CSV table of C-alpha atoms in Angstrom, one decimal:
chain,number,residue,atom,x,y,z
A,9,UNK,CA,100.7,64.6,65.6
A,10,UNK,CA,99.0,65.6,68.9
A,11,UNK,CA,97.5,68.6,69.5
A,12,UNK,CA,98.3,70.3,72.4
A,13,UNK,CA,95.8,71.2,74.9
A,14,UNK,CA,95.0,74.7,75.5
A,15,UNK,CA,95.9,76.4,79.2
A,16,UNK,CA,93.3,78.4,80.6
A,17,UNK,CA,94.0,81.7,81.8
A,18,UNK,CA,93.3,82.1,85.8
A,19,UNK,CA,93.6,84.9,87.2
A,20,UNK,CA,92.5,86.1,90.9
A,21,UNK,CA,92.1,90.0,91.7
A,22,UNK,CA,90.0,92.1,93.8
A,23,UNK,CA,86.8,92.5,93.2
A,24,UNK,CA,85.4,96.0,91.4
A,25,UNK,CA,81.8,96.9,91.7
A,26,UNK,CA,81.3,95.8,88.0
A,27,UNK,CA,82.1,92.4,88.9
A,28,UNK,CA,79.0,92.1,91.0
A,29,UNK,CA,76.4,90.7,88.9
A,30,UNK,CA,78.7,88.2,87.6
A,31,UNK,CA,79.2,87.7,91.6
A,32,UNK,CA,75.7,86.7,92.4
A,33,UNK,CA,75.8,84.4,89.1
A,34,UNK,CA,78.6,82.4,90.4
A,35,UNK,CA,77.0,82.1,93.7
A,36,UNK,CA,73.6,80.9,92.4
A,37,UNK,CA,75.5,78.0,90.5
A,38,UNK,CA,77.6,77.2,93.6
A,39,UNK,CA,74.7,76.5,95.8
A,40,UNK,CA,71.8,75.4,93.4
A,41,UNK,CA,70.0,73.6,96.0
A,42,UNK,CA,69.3,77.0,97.9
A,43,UNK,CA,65.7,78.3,97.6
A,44,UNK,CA,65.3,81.6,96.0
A,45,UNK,CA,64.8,83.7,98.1
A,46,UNK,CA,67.6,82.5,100.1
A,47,UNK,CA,70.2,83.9,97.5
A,48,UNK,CA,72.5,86.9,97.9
A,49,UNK,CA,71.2,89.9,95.9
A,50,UNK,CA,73.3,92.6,94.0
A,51,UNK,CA,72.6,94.6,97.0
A,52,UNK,CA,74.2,92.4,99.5
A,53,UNK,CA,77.6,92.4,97.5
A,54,UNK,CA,77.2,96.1,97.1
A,55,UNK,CA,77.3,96.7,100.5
A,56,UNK,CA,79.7,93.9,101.3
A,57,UNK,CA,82.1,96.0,98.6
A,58,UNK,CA,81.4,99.4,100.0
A,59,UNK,CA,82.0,98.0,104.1
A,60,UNK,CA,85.5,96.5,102.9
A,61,UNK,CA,86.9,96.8,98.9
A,62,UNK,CA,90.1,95.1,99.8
A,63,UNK,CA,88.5,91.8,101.3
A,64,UNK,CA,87.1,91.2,98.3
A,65,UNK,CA,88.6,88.7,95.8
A,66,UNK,CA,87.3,86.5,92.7
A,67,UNK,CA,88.7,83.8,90.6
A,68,UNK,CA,88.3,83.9,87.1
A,69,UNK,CA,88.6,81.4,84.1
A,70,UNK,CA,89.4,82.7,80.9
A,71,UNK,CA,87.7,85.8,82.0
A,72,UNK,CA,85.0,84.2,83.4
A,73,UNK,CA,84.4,84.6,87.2
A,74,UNK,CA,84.8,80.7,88.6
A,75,UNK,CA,84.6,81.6,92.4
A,76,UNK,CA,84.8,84.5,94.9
A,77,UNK,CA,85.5,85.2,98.3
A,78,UNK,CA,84.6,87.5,100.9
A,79,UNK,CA,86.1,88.9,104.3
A,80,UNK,CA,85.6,91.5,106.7
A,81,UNK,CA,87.3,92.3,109.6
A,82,UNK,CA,85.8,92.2,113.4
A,83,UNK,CA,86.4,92.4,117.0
A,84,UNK,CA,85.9,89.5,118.5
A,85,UNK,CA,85.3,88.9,122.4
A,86,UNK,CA,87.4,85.9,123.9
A,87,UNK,CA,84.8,85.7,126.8
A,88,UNK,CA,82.2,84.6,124.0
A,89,UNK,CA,82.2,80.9,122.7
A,90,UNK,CA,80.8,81.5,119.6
A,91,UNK,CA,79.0,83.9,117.1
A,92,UNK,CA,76.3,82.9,114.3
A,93,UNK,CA,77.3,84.3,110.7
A,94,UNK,CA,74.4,86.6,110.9
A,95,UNK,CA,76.2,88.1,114.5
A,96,UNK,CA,79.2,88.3,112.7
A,97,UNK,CA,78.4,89.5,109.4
A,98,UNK,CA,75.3,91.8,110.5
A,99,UNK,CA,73.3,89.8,108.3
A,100,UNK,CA,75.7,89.7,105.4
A,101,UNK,CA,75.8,92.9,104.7
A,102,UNK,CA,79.2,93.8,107.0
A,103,UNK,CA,77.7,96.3,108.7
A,104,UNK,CA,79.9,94.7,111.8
A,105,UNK,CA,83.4,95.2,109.5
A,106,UNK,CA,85.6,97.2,112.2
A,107,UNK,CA,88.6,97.7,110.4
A,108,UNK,CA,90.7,98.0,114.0
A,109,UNK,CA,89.0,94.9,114.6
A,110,UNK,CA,91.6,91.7,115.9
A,111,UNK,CA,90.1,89.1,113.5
A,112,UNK,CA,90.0,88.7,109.6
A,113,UNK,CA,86.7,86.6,109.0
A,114,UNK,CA,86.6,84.8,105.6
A,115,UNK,CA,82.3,84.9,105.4
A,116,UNK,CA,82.2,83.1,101.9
C-alpha cells in the first residue's frame, strides 16, 4: 500500500507587524552570502510596514514564512532614465512611498 504524500499548506497574506522578525529570518537565509551588516533590520521592515501596510505580502509554508515581498508606491519622472534603489526606496525604508504616486515599485 502506498502512502500518500502529505500537501503542504501555502498560504500568502499581508503582512502584520508580528510577522516581522520572521521577515528578517527569511531574508537572512535568502541572501546568505550578504555581509552582516548589510542585512535588513527589524527596523527597516517596521518602517517599510508603517510607510505602506498593504504592499506588504509573505508566503508561508505550513505556517512558516517561505518568502516575502515588498512594494511602495512613487512618482516617477519620465524625463529621468533611471533611479538607484536607494533613490527610490529612500534607502529602504519608503520614506519616498507617495501613495498618489503613478508607479507601484516591487523593492524586494
Amino acid at each position: 500500500m502506498k502512502s500518500r504524500k502529505r500537501t503542504p499548506r501555502i498560504v500568502v497574506r499581508a503582512w502584520r507587524e508580528e510577522d516581522i522578525p520572521g521577515i528578517v529570518e527569511c531574508h537572512r537565509a535568502a541572501y546568505p552570502e550578504y555581509p552582516k551588516n548589510a542585512y535588513y533590520t527589524e527596523r527597516y521592515y517596521d518602517m517599510q510596514f508603517a510607510a505602506f501596510p498593504e504592499g506588504q505580502y509573505l508566503a508561508e509554508v505550513d505556517g512558516v514564512i517561505a518568502g516575502y515581498a515588498t512594494s511602495l508606491i512613487v512618482q516617477l519622472d519620465d524625463d529621468a532614465h533611471w533611479y538607484t534603489y536607494e533613490e527610490i526606496t529612500g534607502g529602504g525604508t519608503f520614506s519616498t512611498h507617495d501613495p498618489s504616486g503613478d508607479t507601484l515599485y516591487g523593492a524586494d
